[in-house]
PDB file of C-alpha atoms and ligand atoms in Angstrom:
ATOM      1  CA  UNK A 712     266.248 269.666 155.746  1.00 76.00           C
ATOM      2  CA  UNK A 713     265.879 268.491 152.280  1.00 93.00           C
ATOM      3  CA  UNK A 714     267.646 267.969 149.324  1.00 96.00           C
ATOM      4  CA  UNK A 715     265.149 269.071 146.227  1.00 97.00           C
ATOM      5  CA  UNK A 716     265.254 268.578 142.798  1.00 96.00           C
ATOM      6  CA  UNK A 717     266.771 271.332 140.487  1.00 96.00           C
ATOM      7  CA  UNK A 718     264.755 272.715 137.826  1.00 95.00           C
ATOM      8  CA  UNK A 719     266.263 272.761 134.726  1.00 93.00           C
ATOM      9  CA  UNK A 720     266.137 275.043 131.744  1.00 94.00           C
ATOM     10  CA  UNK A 721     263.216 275.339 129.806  1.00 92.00           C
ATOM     11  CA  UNK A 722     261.013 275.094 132.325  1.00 94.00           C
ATOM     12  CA  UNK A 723     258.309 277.799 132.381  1.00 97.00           C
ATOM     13  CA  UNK A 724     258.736 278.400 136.428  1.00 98.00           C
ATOM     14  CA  UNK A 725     262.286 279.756 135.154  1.00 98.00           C
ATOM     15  CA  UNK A 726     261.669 281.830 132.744  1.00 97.00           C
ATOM     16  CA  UNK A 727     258.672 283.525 134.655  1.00 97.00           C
ATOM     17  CA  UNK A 728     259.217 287.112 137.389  1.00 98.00           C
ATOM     18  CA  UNK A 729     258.732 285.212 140.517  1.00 98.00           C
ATOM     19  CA  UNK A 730     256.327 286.914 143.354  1.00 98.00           C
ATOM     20  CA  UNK A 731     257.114 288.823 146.321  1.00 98.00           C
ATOM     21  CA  UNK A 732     257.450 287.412 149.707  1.00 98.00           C
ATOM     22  CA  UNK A 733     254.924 288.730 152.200  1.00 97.00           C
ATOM     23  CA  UNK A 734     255.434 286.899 154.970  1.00 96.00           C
ATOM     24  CA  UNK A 735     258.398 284.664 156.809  1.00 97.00           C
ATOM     25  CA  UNK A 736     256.712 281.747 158.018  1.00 97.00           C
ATOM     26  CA  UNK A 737     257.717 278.048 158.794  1.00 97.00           C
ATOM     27  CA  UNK A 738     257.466 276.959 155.053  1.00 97.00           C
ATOM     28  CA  UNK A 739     259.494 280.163 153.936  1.00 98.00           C
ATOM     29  CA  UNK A 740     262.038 278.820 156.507  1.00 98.00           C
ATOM     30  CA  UNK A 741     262.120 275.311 155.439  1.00 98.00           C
ATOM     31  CA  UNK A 742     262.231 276.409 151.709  1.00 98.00           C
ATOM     32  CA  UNK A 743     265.233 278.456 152.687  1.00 98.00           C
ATOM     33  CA  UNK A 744     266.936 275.767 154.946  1.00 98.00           C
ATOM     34  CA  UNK A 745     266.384 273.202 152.055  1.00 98.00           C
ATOM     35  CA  UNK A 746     267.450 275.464 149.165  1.00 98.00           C
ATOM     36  CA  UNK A 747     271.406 275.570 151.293  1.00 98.00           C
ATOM     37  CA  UNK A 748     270.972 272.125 150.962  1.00 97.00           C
ATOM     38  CA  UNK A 749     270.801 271.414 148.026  1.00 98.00           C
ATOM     39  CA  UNK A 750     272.882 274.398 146.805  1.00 97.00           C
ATOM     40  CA  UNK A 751     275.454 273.000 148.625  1.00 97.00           C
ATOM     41  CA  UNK A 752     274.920 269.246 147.653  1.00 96.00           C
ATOM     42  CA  UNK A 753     274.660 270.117 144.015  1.00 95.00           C
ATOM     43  CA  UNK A 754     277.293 272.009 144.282  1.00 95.00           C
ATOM     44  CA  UNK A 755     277.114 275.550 143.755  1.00 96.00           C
ATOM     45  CA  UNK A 756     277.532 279.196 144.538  1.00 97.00           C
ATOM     46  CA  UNK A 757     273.801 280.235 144.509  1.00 98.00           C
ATOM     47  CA  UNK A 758     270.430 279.086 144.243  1.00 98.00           C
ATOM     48  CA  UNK A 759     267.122 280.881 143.747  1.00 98.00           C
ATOM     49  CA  UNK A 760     263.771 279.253 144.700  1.00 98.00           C
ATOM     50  CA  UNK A 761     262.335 279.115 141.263  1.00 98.00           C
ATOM     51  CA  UNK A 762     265.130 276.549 140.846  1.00 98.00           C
ATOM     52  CA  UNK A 763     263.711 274.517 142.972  1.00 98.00           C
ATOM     53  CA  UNK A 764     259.854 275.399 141.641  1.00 98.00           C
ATOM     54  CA  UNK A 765     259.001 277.718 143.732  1.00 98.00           C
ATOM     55  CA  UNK A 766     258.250 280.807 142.748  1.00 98.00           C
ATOM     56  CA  UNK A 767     258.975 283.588 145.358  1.00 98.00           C
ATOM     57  CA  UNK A 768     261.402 286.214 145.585  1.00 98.00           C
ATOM     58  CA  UNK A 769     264.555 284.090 147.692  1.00 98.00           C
ATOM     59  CA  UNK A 770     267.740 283.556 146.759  1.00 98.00           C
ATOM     60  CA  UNK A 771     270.563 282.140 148.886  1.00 98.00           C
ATOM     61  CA  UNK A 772     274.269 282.625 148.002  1.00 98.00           C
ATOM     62  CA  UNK A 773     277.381 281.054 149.836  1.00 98.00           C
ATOM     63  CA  UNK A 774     280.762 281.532 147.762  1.00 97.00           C
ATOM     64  CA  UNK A 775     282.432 279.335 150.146  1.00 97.00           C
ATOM     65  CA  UNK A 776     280.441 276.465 149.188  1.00 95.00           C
ATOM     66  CA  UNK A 777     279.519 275.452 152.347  1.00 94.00           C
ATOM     67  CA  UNK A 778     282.969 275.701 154.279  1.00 96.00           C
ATOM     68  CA  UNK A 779     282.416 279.275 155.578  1.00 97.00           C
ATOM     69  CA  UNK A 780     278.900 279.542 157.493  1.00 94.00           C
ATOM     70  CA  UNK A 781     279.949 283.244 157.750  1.00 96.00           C
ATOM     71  CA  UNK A 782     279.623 283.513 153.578  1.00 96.00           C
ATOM     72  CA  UNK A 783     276.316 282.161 153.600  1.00 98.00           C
ATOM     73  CA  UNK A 784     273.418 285.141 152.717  1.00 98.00           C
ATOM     74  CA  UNK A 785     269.864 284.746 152.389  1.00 98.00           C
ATOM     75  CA  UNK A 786     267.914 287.597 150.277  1.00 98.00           C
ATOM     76  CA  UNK A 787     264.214 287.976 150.260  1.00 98.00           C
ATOM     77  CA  UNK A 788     262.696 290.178 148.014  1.00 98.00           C
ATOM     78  CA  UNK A 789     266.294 291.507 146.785  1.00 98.00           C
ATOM     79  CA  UNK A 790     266.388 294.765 145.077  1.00 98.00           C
ATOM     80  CA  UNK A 791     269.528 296.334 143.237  1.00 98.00           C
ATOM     81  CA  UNK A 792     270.299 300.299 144.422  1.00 98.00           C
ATOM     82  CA  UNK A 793     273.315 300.345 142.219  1.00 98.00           C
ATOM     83  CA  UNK A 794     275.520 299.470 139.544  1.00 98.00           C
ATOM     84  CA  UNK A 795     278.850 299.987 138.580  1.00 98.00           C
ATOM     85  CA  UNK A 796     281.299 299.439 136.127  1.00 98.00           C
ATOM     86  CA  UNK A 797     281.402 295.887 133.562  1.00 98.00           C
ATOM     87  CA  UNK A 798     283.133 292.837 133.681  1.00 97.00           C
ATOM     88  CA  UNK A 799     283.164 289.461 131.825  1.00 97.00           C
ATOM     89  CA  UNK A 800     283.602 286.148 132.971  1.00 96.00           C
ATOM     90  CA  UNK A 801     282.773 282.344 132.542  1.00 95.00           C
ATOM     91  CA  UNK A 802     279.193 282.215 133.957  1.00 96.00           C
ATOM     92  CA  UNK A 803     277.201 278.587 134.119  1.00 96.00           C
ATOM     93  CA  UNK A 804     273.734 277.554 136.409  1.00 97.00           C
ATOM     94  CA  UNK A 805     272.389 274.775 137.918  1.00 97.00           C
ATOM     95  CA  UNK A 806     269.472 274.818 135.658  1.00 96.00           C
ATOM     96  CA  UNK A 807     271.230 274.580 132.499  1.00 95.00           C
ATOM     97  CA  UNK A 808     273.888 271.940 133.604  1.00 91.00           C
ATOM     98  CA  UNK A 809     276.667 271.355 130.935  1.00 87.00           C
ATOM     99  CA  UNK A 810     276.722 274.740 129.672  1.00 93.00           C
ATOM    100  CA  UNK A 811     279.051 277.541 130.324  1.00 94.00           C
ATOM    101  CA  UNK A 812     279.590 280.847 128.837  1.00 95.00           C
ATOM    102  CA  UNK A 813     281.266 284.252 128.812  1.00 96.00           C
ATOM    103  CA  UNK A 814     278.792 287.010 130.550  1.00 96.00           C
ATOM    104  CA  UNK A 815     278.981 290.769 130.727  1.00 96.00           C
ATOM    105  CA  UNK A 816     278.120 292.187 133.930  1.00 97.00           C
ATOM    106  CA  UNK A 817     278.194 295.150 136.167  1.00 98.00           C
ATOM    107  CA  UNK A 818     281.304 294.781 138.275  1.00 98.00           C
ATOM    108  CA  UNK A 819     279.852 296.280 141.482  1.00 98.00           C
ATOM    109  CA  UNK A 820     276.497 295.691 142.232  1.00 98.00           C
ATOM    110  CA  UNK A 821     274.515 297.120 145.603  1.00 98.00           C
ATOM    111  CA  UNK A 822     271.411 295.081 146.872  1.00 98.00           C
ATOM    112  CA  UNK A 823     268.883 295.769 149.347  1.00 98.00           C
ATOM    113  CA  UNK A 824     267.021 292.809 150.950  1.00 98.00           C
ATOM    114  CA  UNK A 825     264.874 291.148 153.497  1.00 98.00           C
ATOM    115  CA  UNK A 826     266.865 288.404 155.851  1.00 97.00           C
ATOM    116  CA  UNK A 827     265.111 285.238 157.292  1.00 97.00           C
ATOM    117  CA  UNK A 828     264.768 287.535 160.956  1.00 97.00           C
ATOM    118  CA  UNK A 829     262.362 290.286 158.878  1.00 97.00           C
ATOM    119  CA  UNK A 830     265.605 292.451 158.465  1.00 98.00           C
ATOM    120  CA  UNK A 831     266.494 294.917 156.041  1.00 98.00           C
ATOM    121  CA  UNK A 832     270.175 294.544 155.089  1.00 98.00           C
ATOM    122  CA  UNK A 833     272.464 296.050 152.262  1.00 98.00           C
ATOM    123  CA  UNK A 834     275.020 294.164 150.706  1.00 98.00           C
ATOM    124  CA  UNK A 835     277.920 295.253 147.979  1.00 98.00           C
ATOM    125  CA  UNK A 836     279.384 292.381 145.830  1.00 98.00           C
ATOM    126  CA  UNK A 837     282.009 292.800 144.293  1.00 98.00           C
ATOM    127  CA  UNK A 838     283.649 290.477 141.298  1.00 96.00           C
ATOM    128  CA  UNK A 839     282.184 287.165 141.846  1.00 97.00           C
ATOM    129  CA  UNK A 840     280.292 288.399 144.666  1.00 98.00           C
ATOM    130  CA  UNK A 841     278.539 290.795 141.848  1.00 98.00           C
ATOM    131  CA  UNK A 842     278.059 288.251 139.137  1.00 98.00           C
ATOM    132  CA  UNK A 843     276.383 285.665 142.008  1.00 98.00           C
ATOM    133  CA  UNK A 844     274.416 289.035 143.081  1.00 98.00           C
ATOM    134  CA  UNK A 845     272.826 289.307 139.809  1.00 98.00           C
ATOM    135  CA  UNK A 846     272.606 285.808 138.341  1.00 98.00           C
ATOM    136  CA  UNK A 847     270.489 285.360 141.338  1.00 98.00           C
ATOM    137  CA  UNK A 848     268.380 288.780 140.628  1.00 98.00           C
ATOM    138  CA  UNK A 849     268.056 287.572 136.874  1.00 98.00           C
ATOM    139  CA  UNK A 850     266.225 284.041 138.150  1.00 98.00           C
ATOM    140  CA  UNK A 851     263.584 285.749 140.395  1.00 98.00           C
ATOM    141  CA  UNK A 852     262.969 287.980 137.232  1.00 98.00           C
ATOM    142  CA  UNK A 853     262.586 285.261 135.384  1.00 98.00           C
ATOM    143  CA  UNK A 854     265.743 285.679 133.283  1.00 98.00           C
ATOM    144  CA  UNK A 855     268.632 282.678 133.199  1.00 98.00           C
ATOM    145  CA  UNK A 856     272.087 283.684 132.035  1.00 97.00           C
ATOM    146  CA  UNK A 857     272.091 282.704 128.300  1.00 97.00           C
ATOM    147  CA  UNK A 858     269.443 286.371 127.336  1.00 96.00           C
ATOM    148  CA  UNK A 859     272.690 288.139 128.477  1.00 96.00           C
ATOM    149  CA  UNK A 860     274.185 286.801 125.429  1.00 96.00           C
ATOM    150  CA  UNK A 861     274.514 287.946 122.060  1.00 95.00           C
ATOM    151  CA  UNK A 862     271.824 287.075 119.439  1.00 95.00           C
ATOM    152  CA  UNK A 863     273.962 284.800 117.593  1.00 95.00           C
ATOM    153  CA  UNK A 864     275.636 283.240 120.922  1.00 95.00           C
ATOM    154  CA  UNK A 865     272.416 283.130 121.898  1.00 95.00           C
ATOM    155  CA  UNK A 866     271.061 281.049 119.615  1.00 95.00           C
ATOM    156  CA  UNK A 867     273.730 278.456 119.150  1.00 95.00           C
ATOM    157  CA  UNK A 868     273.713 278.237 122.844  1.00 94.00           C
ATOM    158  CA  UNK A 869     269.829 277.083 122.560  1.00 93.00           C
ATOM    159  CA  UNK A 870     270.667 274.531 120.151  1.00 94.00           C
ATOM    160  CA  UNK A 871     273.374 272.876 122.307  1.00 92.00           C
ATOM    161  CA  UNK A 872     270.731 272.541 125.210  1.00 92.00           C
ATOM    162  CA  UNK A 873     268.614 271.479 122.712  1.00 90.00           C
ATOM    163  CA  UNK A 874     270.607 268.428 121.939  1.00 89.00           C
ATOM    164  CA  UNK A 875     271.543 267.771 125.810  1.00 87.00           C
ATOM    165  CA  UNK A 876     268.070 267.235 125.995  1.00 86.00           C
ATOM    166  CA  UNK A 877     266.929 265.452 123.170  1.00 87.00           C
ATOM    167  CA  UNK A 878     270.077 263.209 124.271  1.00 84.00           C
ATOM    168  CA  UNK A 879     268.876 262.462 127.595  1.00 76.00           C
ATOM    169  CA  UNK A 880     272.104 263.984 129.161  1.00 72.00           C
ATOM    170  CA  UNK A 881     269.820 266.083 130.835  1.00 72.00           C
ATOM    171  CA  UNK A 882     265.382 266.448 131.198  1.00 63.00           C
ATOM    172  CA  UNK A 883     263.517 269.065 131.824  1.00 52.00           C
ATOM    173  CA  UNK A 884     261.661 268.705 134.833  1.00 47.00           C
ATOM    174  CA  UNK A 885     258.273 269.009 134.878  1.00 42.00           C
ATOM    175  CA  UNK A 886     258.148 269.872 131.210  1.00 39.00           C
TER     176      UNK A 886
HETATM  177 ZN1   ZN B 749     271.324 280.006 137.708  1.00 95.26          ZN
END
């Protein structure tokens, strides 16, 4: 296992619909296995693998942190089957470190996905659960959290990053 480097906001790999997984081999495995890692190490609640430049269809989500093995969930090729209801909350990402905001979101959220055995599995979040759900989602489609905000939001939001980086507090990788 490996820690690897988070990609931050604007890179292109983040703001492009990441491609299906079509098969779960060793690499798919280690990308998964080193995406906890450094989900965990960073820390966080979720990680997708465009985060970490990679651009398939995984995302791996553990509320716990780390301290519940149980929480951890691995989704390949996620798909949402429903939504329900709205809520809004405080909402930051790895990618865009420094910045948080207040995002409206579907309250209950239903996902089908692939787990690392081949396995179709369904699972209902709920809450935080929900919001993690469909951050997640968002990344593999190439969306990060600040389009859910309002034009004006929006933009001021941009020009704080803007300054983070032209400050140094934080570079975009690879860009
Ligand atoms: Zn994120």
């Amino acid at each position: 296992m490996a820690i690897r480097e988070i990609v931050k906001y604007p890179d292109p790999v983040l703001l492009t619909r990441s491609e299906e997984v079509e098969e779960i081999d060793v690499g798919l495995r280690r990308l998964v296995s080193d995406m906890v890692e450094t989900m965990h190490a960073a820390p966080g609640v979720g990680l997708a693998a465009n985060q970490v430049g990679v651009a398939r269809r995984v995302a791996v989500i553990d509320l716990s942190v780390g301290k519940d093995p149980s929480q951890l969930l691995v989704l390949i090729n996620p798909q949402i089957l429903a939504l329900e209801g709205a809520q809004a909350e405080e909402e930051g990402c790895l990618s865009i470190p420094g910045i948080t905001e207040v995002v409206e979101r579907p309250a209950v959220v239903e996902v089908e996905a692939i787990n690392l055995d081949g396995k179709t599995f369904r699972v209902r979040g709920e809450a935080l659960m929900a919001r993690a759900l469909l951050h997640e989602i968002d990344h593999l489609n190439g969306v990060v959290f600040i389009e859910h905000l309002s034009p004006l939001k929006h933009s001021l939001t941009r020009k704080k990053i803007q300054k983070l980086i032209r400050t140094g507090e934080w570079a975009a990788v690879g860009s």
